[in-house]
GROMACS .gro file of C-alpha atoms in nm:
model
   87
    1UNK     CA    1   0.000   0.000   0.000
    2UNK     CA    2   0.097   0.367  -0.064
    3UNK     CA    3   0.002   0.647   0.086
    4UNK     CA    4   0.051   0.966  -0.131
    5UNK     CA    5   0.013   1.258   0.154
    6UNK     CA    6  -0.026   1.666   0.084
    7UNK     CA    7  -0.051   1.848   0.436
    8UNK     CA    8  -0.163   2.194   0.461
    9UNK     CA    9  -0.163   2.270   0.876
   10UNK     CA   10  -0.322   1.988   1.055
   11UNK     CA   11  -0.523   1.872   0.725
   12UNK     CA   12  -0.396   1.645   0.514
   13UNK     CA   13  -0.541   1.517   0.206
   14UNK     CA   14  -0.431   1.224  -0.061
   15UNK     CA   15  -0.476   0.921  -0.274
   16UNK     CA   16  -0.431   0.531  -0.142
   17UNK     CA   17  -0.256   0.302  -0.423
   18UNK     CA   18  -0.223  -0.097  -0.414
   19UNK     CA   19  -0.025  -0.240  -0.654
   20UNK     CA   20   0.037   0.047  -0.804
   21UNK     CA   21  -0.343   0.071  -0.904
   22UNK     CA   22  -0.568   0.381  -0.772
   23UNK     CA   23  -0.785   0.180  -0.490
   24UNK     CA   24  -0.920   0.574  -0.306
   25UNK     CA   25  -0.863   0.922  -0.179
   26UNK     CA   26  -0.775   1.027   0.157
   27UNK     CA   27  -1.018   1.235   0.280
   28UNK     CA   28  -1.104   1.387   0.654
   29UNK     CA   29  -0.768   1.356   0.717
   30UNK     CA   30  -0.573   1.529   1.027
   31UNK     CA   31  -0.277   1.562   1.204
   32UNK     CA   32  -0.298   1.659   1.653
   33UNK     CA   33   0.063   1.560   1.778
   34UNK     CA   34   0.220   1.287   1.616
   35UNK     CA   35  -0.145   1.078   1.514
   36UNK     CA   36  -0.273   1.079   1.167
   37UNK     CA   37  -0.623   0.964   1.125
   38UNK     CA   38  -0.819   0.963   0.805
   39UNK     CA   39  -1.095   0.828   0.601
   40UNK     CA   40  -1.080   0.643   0.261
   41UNK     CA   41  -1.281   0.729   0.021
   42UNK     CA   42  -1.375   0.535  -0.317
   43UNK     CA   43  -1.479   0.820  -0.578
   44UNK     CA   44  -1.789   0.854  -0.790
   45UNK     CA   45  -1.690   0.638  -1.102
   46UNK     CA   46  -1.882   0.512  -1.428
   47UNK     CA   47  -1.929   0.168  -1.483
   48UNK     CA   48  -2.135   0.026  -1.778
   49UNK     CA   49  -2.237   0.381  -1.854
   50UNK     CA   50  -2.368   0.421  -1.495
   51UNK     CA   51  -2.256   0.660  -1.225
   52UNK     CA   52  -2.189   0.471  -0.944
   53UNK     CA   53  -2.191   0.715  -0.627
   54UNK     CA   54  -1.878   0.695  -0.397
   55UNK     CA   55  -1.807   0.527  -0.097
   56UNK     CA   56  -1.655   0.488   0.231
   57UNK     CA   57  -1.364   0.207   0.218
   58UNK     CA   58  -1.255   0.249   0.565
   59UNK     CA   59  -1.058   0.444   0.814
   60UNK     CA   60  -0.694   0.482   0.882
   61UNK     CA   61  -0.533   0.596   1.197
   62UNK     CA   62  -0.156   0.574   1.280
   63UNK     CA   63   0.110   0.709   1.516
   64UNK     CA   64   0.447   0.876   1.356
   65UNK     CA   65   0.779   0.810   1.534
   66UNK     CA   66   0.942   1.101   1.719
   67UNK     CA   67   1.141   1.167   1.404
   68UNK     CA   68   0.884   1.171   1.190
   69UNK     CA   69   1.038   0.915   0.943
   70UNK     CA   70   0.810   0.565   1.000
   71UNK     CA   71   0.464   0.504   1.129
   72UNK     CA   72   0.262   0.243   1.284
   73UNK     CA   73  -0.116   0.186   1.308
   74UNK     CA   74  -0.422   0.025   1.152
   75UNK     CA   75  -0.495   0.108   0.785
   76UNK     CA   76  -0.859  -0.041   0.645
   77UNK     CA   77  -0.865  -0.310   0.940
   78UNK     CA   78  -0.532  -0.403   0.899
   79UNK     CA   79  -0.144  -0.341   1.085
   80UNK     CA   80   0.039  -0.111   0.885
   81UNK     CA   81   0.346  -0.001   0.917
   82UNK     CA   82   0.589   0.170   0.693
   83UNK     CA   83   0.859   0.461   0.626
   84UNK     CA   84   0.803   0.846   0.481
   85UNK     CA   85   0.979   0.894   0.191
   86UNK     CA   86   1.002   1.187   0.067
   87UNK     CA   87   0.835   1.552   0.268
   0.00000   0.00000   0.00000
């Protein structure tokens, strides 16, 4: 999984990759101390010719290290942990 992150203040926004395939968008997401929780979103799409209205996949909520380099938590029901990249 990969977390591309934008953070403006405590707000951050973002999209959620798997595989390198688009699986949602971070949204509701925001930083207090070193916590980042957020929801993950599935956007309105077309399938068939049909709008099919967006949807909740699930919530994320993890804990940076003091550095602020790796992070550990519960992404979509699952442990996650993992390493920033790039700021």
């Amino acid at each position: 999984m990969e977390l591309i992150l934008q953070q403006s203040g405590n707000q951050v926004m973002g999209r959620v990759k798997v595989n390198s395939g688009e699986l949602g968008v971070i949204s509701e997401g925001f930083v207090v101390g070193n916590r980042f929780r957020f929801k993950i979103l599935r956007p309105d799409r077309i399938l068939s010719g049909v709008r099919v209205p967006g949807e909740v996949l699930g919530i994320g909520d993890v804990v940076m290290d003091e550095g602020g380099t790796s992070f550990k938590g519960n992404v979509l029901g699952t442990a996650t942990s993992g390493t920033f990249i790039g700021r």
